[in-house]
Coordinates of C-alpha atoms and ligand atoms in Angstrom, one line a residue:
X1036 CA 0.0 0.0 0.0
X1037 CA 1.0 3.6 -0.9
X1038 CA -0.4 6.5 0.7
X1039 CA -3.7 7.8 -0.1
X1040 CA -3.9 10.5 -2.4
X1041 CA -6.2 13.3 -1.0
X1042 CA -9.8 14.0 -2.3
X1043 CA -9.2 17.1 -4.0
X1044 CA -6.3 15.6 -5.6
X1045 CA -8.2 12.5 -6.5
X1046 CA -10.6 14.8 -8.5
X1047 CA -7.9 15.9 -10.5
X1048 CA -6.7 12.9 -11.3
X1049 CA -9.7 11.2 -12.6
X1050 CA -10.9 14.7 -14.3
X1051 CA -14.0 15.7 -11.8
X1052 CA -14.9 14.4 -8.2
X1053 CA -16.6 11.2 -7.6
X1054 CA -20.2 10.9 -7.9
X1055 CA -20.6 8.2 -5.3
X1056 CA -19.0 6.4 -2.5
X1057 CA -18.8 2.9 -1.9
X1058 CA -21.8 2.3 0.5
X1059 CA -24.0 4.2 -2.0
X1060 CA -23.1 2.3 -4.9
X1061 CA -23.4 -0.8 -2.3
X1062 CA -27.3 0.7 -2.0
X1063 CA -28.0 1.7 -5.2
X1064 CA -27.0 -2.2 -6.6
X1065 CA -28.4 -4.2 -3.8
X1066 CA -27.7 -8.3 -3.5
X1067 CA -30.6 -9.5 -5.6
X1068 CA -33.7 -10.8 -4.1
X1069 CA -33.6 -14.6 -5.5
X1070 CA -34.2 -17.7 -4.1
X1071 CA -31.5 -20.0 -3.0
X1072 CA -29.2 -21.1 -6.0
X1073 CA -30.4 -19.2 -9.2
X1074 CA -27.7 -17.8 -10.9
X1075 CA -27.1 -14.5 -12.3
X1076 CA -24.8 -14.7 -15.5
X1077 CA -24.6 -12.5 -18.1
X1078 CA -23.4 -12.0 -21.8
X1079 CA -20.7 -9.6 -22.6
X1080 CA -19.8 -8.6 -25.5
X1081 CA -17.5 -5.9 -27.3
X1082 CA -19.7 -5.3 -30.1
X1083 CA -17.7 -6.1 -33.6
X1084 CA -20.5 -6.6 -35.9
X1085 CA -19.5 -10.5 -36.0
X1086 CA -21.1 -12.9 -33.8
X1087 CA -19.3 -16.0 -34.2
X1088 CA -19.8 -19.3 -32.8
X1089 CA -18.0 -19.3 -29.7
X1090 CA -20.3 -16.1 -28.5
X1091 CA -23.4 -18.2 -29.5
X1092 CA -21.8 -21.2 -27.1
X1093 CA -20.9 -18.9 -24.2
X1094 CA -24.9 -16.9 -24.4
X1095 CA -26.4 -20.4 -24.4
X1096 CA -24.5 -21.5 -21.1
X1097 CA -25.0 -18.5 -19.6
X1098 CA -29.1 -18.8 -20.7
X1099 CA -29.1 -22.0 -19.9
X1100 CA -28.0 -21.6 -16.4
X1101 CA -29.9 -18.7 -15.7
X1102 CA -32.9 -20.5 -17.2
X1103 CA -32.8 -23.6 -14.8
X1104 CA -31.8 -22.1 -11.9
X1105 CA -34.7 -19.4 -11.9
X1106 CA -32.0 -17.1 -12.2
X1107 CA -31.0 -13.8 -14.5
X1108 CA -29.3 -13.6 -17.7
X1109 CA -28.2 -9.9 -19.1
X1110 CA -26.7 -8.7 -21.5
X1111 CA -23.8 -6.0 -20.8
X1112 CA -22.6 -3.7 -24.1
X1113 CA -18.7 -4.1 -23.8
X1114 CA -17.9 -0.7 -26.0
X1115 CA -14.7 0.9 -23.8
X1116 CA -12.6 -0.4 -26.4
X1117 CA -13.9 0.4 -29.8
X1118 CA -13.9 2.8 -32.4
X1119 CA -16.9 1.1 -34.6
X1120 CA -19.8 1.8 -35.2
X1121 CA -21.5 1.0 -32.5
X1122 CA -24.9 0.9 -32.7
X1123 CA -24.8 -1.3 -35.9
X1124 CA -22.8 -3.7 -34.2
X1125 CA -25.3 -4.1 -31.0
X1126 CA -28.4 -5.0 -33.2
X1127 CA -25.7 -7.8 -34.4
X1128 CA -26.0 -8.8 -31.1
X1129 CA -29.5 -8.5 -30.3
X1130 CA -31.0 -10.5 -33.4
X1131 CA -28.6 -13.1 -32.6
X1132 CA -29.7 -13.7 -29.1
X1133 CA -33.4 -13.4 -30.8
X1134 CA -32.8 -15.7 -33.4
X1135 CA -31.7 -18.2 -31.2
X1136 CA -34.9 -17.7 -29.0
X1137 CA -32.7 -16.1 -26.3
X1138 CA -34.5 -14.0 -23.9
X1139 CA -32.4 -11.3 -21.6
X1140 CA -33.2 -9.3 -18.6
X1141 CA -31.4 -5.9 -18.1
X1142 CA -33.6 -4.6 -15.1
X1143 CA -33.6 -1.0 -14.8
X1144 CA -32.1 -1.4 -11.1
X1145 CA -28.8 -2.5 -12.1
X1146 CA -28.5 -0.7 -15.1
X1147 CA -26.8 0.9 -17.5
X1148 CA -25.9 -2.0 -20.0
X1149 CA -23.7 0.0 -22.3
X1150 CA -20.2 0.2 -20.1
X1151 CA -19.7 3.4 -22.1
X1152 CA -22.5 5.0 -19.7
X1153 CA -21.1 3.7 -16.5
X1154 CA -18.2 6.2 -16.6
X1155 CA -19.6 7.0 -12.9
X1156 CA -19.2 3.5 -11.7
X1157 CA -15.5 3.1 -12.5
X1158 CA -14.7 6.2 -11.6
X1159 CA -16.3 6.1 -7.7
X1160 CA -14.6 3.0 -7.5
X1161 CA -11.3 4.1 -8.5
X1162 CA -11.4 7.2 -6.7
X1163 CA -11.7 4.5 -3.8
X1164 CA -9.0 2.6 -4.4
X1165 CA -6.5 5.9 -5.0
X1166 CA -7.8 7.5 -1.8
X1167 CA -7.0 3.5 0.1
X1168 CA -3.3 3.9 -1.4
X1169 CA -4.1 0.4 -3.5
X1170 CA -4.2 2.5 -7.3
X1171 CA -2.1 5.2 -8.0
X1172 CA -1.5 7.8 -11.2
X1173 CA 0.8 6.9 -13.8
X1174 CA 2.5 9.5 -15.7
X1175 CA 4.4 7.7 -17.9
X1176 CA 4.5 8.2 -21.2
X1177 CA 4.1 5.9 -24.5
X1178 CA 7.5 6.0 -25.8
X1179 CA 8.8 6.2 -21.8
X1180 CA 6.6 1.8 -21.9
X1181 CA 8.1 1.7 -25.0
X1182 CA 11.6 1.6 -23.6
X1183 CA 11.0 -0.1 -20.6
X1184 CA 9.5 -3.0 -22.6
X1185 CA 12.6 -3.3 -24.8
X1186 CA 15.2 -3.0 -21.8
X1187 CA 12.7 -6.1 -20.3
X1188 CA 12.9 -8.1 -23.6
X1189 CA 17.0 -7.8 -23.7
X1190 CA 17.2 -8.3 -20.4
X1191 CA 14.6 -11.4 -20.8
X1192 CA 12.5 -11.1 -17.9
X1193 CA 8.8 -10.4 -17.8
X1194 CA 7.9 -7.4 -19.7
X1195 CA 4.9 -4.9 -18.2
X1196 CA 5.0 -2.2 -15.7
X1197 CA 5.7 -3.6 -12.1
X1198 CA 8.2 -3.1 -9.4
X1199 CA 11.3 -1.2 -10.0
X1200 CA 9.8 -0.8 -13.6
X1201 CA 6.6 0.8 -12.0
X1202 CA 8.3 4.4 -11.9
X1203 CA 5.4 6.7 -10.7
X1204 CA 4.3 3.8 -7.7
X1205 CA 5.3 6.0 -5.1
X1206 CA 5.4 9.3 -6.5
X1207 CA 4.7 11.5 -4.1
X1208 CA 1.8 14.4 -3.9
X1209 CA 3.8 17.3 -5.4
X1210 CA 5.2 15.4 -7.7
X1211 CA 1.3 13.6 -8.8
X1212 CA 0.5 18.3 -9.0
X1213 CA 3.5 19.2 -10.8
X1214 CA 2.5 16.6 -13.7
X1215 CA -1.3 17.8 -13.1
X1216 CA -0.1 21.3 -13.5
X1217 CA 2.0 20.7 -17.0
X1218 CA -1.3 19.4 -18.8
X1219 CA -0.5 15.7 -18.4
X1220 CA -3.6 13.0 -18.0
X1221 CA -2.3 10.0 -16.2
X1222 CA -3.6 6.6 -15.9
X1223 CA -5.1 4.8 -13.0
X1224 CA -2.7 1.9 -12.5
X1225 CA -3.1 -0.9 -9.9
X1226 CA -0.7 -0.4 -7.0
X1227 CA -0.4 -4.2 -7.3
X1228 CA 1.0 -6.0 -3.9
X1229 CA 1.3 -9.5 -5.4
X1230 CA 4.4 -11.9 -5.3
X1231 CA 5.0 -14.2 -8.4
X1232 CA 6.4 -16.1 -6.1
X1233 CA 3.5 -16.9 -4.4
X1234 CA 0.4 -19.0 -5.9
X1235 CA -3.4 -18.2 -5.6
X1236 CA -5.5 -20.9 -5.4
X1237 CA -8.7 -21.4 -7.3
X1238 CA -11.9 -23.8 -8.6
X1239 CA -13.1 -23.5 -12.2
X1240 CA -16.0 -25.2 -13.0
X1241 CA -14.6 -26.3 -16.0
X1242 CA -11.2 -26.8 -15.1
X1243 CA -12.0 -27.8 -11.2
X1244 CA -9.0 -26.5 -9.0
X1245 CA -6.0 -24.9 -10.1
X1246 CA -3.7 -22.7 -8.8
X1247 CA -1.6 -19.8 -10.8
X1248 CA 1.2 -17.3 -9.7
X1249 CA 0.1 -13.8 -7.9
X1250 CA 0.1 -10.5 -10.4
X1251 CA 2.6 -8.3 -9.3
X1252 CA 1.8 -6.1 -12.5
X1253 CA 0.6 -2.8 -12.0
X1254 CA -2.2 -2.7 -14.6
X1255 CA -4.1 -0.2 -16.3
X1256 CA -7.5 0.3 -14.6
X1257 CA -8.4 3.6 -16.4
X1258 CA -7.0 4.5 -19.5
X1259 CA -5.8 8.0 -19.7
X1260 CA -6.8 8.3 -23.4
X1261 CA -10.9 8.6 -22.7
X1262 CA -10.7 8.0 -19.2
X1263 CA -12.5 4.6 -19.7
X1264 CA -12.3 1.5 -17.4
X1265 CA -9.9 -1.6 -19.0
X1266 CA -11.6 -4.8 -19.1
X1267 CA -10.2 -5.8 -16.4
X1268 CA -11.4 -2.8 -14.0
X1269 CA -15.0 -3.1 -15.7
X1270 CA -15.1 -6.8 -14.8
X1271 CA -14.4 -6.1 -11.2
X1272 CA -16.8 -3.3 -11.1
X1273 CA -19.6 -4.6 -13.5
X1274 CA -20.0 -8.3 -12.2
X1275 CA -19.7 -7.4 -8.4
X1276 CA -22.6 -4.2 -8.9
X1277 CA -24.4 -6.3 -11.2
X1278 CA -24.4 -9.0 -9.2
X1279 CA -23.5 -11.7 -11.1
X1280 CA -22.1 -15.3 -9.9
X1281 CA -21.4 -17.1 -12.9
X1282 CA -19.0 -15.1 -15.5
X1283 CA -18.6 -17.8 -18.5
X1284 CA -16.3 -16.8 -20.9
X1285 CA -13.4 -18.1 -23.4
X1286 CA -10.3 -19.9 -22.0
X1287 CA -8.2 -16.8 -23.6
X1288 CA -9.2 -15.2 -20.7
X1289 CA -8.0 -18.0 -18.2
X1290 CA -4.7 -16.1 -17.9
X1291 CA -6.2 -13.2 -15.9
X1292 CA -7.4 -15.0 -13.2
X1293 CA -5.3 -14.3 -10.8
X1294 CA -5.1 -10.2 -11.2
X1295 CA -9.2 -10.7 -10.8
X1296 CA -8.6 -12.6 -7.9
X1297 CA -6.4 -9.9 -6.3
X1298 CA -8.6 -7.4 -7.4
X1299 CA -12.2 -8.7 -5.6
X1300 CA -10.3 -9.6 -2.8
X1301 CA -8.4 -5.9 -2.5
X1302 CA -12.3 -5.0 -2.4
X1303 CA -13.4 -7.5 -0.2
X1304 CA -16.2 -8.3 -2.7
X1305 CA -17.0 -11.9 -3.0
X1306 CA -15.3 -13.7 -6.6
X1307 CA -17.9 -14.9 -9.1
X1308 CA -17.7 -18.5 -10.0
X1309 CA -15.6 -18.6 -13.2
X1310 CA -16.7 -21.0 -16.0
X1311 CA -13.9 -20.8 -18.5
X1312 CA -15.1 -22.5 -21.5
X1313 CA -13.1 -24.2 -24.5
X1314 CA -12.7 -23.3 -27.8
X1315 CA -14.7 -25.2 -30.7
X1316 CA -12.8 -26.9 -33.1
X1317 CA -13.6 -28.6 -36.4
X1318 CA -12.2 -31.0 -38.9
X1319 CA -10.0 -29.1 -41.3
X1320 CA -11.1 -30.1 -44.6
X1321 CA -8.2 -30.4 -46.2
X1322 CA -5.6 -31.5 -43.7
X1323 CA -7.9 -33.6 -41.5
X1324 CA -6.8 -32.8 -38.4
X1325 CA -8.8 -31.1 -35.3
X1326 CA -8.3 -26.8 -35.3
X1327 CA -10.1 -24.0 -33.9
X1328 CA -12.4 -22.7 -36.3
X1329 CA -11.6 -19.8 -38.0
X1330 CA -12.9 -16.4 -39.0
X1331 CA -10.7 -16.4 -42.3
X1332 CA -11.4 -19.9 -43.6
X1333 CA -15.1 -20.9 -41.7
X1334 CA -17.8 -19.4 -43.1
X1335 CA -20.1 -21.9 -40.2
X1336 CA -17.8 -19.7 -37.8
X1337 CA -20.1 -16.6 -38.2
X1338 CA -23.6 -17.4 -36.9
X1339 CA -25.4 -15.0 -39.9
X1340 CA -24.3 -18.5 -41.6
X1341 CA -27.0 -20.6 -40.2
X1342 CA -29.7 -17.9 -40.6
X1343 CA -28.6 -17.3 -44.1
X1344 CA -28.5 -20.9 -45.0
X1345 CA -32.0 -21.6 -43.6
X1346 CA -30.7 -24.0 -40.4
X1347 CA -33.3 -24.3 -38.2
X1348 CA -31.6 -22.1 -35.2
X1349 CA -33.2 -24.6 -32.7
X1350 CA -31.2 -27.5 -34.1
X1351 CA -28.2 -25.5 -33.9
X1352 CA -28.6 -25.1 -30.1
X1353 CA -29.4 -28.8 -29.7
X1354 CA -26.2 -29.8 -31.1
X1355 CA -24.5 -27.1 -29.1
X1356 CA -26.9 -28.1 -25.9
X1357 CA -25.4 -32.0 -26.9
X1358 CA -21.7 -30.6 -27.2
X1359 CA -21.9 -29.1 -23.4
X1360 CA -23.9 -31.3 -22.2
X1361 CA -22.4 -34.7 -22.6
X1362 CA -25.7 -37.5 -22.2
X1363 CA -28.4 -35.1 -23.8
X1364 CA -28.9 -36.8 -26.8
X1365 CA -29.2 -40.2 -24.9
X1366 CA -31.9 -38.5 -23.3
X1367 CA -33.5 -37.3 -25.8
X1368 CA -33.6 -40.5 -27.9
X1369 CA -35.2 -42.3 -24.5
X1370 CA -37.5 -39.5 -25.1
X1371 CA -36.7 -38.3 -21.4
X1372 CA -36.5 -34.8 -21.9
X1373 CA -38.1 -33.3 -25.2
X1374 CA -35.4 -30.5 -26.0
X1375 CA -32.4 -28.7 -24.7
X1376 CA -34.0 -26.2 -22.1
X1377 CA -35.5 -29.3 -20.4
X1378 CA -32.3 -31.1 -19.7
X1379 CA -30.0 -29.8 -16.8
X1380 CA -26.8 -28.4 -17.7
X1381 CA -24.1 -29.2 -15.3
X1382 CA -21.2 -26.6 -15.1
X1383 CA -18.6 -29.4 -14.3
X1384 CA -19.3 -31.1 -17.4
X1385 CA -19.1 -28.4 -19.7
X1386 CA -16.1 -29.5 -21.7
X1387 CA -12.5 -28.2 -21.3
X1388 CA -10.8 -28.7 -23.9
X1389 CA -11.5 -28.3 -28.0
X1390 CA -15.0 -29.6 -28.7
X1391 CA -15.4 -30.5 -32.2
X1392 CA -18.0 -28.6 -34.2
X1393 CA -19.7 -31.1 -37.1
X1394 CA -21.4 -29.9 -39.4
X1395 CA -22.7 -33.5 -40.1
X1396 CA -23.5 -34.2 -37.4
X1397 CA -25.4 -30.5 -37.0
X1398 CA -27.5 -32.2 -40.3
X1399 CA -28.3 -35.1 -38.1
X1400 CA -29.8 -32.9 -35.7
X1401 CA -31.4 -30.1 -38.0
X1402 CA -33.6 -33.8 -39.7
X1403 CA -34.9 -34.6 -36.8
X1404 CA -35.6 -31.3 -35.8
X1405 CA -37.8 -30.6 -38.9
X1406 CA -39.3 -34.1 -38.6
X1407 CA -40.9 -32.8 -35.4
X1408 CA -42.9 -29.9 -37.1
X1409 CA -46.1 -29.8 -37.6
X1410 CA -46.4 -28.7 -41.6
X1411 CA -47.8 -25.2 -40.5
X1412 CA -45.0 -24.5 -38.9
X1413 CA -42.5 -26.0 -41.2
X1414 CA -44.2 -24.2 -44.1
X1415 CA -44.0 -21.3 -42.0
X1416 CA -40.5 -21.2 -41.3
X1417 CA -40.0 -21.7 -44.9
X1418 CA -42.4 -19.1 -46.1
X1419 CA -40.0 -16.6 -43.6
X1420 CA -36.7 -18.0 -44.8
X1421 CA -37.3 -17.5 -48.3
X1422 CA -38.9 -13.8 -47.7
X1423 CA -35.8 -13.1 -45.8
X1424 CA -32.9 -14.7 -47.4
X1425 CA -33.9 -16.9 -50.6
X1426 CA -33.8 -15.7 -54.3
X1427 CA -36.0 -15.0 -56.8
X1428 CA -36.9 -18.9 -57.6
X1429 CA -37.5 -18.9 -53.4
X1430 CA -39.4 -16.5 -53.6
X1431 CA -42.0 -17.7 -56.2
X1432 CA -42.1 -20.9 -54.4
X1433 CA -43.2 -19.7 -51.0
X1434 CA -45.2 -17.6 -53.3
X1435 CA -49.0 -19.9 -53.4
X1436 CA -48.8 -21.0 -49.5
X1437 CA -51.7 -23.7 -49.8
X1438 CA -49.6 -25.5 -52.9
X1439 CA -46.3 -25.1 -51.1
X1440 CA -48.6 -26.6 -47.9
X1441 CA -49.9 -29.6 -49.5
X1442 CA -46.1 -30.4 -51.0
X1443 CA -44.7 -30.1 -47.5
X1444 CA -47.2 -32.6 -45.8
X1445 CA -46.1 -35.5 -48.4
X1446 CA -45.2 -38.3 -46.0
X1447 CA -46.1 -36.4 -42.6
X1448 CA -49.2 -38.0 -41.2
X1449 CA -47.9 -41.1 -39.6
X1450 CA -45.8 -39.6 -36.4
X1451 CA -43.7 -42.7 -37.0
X1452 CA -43.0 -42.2 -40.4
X1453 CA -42.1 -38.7 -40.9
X1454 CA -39.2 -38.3 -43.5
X1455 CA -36.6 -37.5 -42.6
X1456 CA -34.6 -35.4 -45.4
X1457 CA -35.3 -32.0 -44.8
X1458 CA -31.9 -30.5 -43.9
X1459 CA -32.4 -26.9 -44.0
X1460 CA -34.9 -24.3 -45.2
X1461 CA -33.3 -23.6 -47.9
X1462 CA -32.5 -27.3 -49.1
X1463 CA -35.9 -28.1 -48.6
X1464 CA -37.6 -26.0 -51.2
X1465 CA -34.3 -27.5 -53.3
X1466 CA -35.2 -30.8 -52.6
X1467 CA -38.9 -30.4 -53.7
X1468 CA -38.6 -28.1 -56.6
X1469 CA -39.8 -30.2 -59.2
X1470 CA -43.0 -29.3 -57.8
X1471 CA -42.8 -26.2 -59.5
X1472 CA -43.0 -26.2 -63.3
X1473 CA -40.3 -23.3 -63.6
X1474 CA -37.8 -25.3 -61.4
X1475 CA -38.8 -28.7 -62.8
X1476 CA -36.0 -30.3 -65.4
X1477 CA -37.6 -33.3 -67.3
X1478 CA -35.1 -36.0 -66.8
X1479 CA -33.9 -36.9 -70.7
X1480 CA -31.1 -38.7 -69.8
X1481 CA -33.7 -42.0 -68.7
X1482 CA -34.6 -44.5 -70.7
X1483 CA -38.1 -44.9 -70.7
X1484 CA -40.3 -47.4 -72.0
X1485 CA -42.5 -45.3 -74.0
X1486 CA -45.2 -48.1 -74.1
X1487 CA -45.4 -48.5 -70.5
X1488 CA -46.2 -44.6 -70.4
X1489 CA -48.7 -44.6 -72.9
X1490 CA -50.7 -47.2 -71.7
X1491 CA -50.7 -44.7 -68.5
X1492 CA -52.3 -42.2 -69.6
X1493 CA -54.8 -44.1 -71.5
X1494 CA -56.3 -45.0 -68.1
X1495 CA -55.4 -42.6 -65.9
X1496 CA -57.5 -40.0 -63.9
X1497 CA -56.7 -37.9 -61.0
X1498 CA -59.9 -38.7 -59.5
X1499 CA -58.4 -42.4 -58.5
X1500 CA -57.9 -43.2 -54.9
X1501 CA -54.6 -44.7 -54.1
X1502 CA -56.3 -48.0 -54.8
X1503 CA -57.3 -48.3 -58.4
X1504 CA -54.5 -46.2 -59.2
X1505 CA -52.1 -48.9 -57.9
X1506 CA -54.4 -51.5 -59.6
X1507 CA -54.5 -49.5 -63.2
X1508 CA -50.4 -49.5 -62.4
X1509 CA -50.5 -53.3 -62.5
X1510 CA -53.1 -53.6 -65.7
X1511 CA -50.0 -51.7 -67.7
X1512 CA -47.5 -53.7 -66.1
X1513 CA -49.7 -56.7 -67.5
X1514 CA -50.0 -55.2 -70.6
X1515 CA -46.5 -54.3 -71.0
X1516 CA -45.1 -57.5 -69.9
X1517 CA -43.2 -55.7 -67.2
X1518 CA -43.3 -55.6 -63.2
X1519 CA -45.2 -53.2 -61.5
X1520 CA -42.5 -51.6 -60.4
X1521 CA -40.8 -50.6 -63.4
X1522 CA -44.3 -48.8 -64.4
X1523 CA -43.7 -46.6 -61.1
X1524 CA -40.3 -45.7 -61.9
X1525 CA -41.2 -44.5 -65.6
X1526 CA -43.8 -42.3 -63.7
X1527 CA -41.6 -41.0 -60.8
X1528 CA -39.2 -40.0 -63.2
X1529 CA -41.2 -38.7 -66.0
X1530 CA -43.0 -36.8 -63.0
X1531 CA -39.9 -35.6 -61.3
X1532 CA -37.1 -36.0 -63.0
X1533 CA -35.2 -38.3 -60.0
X1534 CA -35.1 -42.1 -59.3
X1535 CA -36.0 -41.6 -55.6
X1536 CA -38.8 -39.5 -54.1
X1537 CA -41.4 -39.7 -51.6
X1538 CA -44.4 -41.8 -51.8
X1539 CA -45.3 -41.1 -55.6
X1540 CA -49.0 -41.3 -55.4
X1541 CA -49.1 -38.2 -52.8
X1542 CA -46.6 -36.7 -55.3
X1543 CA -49.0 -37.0 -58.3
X1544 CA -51.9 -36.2 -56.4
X1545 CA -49.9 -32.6 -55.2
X1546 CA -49.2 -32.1 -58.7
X1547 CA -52.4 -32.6 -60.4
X1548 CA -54.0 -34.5 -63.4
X1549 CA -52.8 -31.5 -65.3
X1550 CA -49.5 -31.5 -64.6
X1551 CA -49.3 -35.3 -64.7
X1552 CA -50.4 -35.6 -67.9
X1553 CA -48.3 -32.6 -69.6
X1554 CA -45.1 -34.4 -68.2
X1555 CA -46.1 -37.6 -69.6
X1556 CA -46.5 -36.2 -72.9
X1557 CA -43.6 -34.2 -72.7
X1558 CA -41.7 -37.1 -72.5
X1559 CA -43.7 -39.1 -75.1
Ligands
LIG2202 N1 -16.0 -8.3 -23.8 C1 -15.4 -9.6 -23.6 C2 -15.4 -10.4 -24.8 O1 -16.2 -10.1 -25.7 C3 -16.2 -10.3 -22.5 C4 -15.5 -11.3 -21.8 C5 -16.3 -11.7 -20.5 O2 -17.3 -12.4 -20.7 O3 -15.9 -11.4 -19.4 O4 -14.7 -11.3 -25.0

């Protein structure tokens, strides 16, 4: 500890007194009123315009665990540290917590979200810990770090500003005025008291206990650029006033552990359970092997992806839901739980090291999704995919919404026989677009039998029931010396140009004796 620095002094330093003390930010953040065990988490991020996959991972733990324990999840703007466009990048945010039916609670109380408008916050605190002796002003300048970092890397030893290297630690009052009184805006540095030498013991819930050396670095807290907390100093500040007891976040931010630790216990504020979660992999394509995903090469690493593609978002979190939650999808099969948000998460599970992202085994998932819909809702998620993100052929097909609904609900009226090859939105209007003349490519490549054909038409009408149409499909095999069979495959692909469809009578009756009879001829 240093000696306090004086209020009128501390003022200066941080630009303008104050606005609260400890107890009144203590008052005006209460300990939440919730029952025993629900957990307050919350997502956090700095708003880059790019969700990717790992932020869609971390904001359905901290949901889920919210969600189960009667708990609070929020969502906390982290913009100290960015010079984007901000507001852009936020609605990034929120429509990708809506389009993955994710539901936040920023209560007024606890409020602001945006850490940009919690200036006040920091500041109370940090005039705090300057007048306690335990954060002091730094003066240094940028080329002054510069050289101290370059002395540190010849000398190899650990490069940062700490100890000896910490030059304005100690700097006394009239020193702290005569820097005040030339112009200069310091930072708020960390008068850090820690020993390297030392360890500081810990649990993660996904890396159960571990221990790491004491910080003796004497970080930034406020940056004398805009006078804005670091992330560190806005994690301290943020998740004790918000009152948050579970922070989940990446395993790049494992390594700060123990300067948090010092920090809430320099404060005397209680830690917040720390869930530091592993980074998802995938099967490099060309090489093989297991690597993180990547921004560069993965376009599946940006979650638009799935929107844009027409993946049904709530198969996306199942396979995620399965990934953390190793024995959901044993459960599910039993038919134990009926989705994700019914099956307890259990933070000692979640994995710790690089969980493979499948996009495979995502399809798996996204079929048996869709085989659950009821065709109203599978037409309607269709209908808004193809407004949304399909082209012009998409368009026209979503276009007549009782044809599209009597394609759809081919094969859907036995629960136990549902198929199962609807993939995505978008590949399901692909995968049924012979139902539409202006997508429909008559197959020339087949070799019909012509006879067999003829004789079809010759009896058919779109009146029959599935019956006598089977029967009249036998009279022509008859006729034509041939098996039944062969009769239907003529017909299937005259009708749709492919070898294998579902069941063809629903598919002729869907198309119409119109239609039926036109392709027929075409062929003939
Ligand atoms: N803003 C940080 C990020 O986006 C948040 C990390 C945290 O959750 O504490 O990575």
């Amino acid at each position: 500890m240093r000696n306090g620095l004086s209020k009128d002094l501390i003022a200066r330093v941080l630009g303008g007194a104050p606005k609260y003390t400890l107890d009144e930010l203590e008052t005006k953040f209460p300990a939440r009123n919730l029952p025993e065990g629900a957990m307050v988490t919350r997502f956090a991020p700095s708003p880059t315009g790019y969700m990717h996959l790992g932020n869609l991972y971390s904001f359905l733990i901290d949901y889920k665990l919210a969600q189960q324990s009667n708990g609070i999840f929020l969502l906390r703007i982290e913009d100290t540290d960015t010079k984007r466009e901000i507001k852009e990048a936020v609605n990034v945010v929120i429509k990708a917590l809506s389009d993955f039916g994710i539901k936040y609670n920023n209560d007024e109380q606890y409020g602001p979200y945006y850490q940009s408008q919690r200036k006040d916050i920091y500041h109370s605190v940090a005039a705090y810990l300057l007048e306690k002796g335990l954060a002091y002003p730094c003066f240094l300048t940028q080329e002054e770090m510069d050289d101290i970092r370059e002395k540190q890397g010849l000398a190899g030893i650990a490069t940062g500003i700490y100890g000896e290297f910490a030059r304005d630690r100690d700097m006394s009052e009239e020193d702290i005025i005569k820097h005040l009184d030339n112009g200069e805006t310091p930072t708020i540095r960390l008068y850090s008291m820690g020993d390297p030498n030392k360890r500081i013991y810990f649990k993660d819930f996904v890396r159960g206990s571990i221990s790491l050396p004491e910080n003796n670095e004497d970080i930034v807290l406020i940056k004398s650029t805009d006078r804005l907390p670091t992330y560190h100093f806005a994690h301290l500040c943020d998740d004790h006033f918000m009152r948050i007891t579970h922070v989940v976040r990446g395993e790049e931010y494992f390594g700060t552990v123990a300067l948090h630790i010092q920090m809430f216990r320099m404060m005397g504020w209680q830690l917040p359970n720390y869930i530091h979660t592993a980074t998802l992999d995938k099967i490099d394509e060309e090489t093989g092997k297991q690597r993180k995903m990547s921004k560069r090469k993965d376009p599946e690493n940006n979650i638009a992806f799935f929107l844009q593609e027409g993946w049904p978002t709530e198969s996306v979190v199942e396979y995620l839901g399965n990934i953390l939650a190793p024995g959901y999808e044993e459960a599910k099969l039993k038919g134990q739980v009926r989705c994700f948000w019914d099956y307890e998460l259990k933070p000692k599970k979640i994995p710790g090291s690089g969980s493979l992202f499948d996009m495979k085994k995502l399809e798996w998932w996204a079929k048996e999704y869709i085989a659950t819909l009821p065709v109203s809702e599978l037409v309607k998620n269709v209908v808004d995919w193809a407004n949304e993100y399909g082209n012009e052929d998409n368009k026209k097909q979503v276009a007549d919404v009782p044809y599209l609904t009597s394609v759809l609900s081919i094969e859907r009226d036995n629960p136990k026989r549902i198929r199962k090859d609807f993939i995505t939105w978008q590949q399901t209007l692909s995968e049924v677009s012979y139902f539409w003349d202006f997508l429909f490519n008559a197959n020339k490549e087949y070799e019909y039998n012509k006879d067999v054909l003829r004789e079809f038409l010759a009896t058919y009408n779109a009146n029959d029931d599935k019956d006598s149409w089977w029967n009249k499909i036998v009279a022509v095999a008859e006729k034509c010396g041939v098996k039944p069979g062969e009769v239907a495959m003529n017909l299937r692909v005259a009708m749709t140009g492919r070898t294998n469809t579902p069941d063809l009578y629903s598919v002729m009756q869907v198309l119409g004796g119109e239609r039926v009879k036109e392709r027929v001829n075409m062929i003939l």
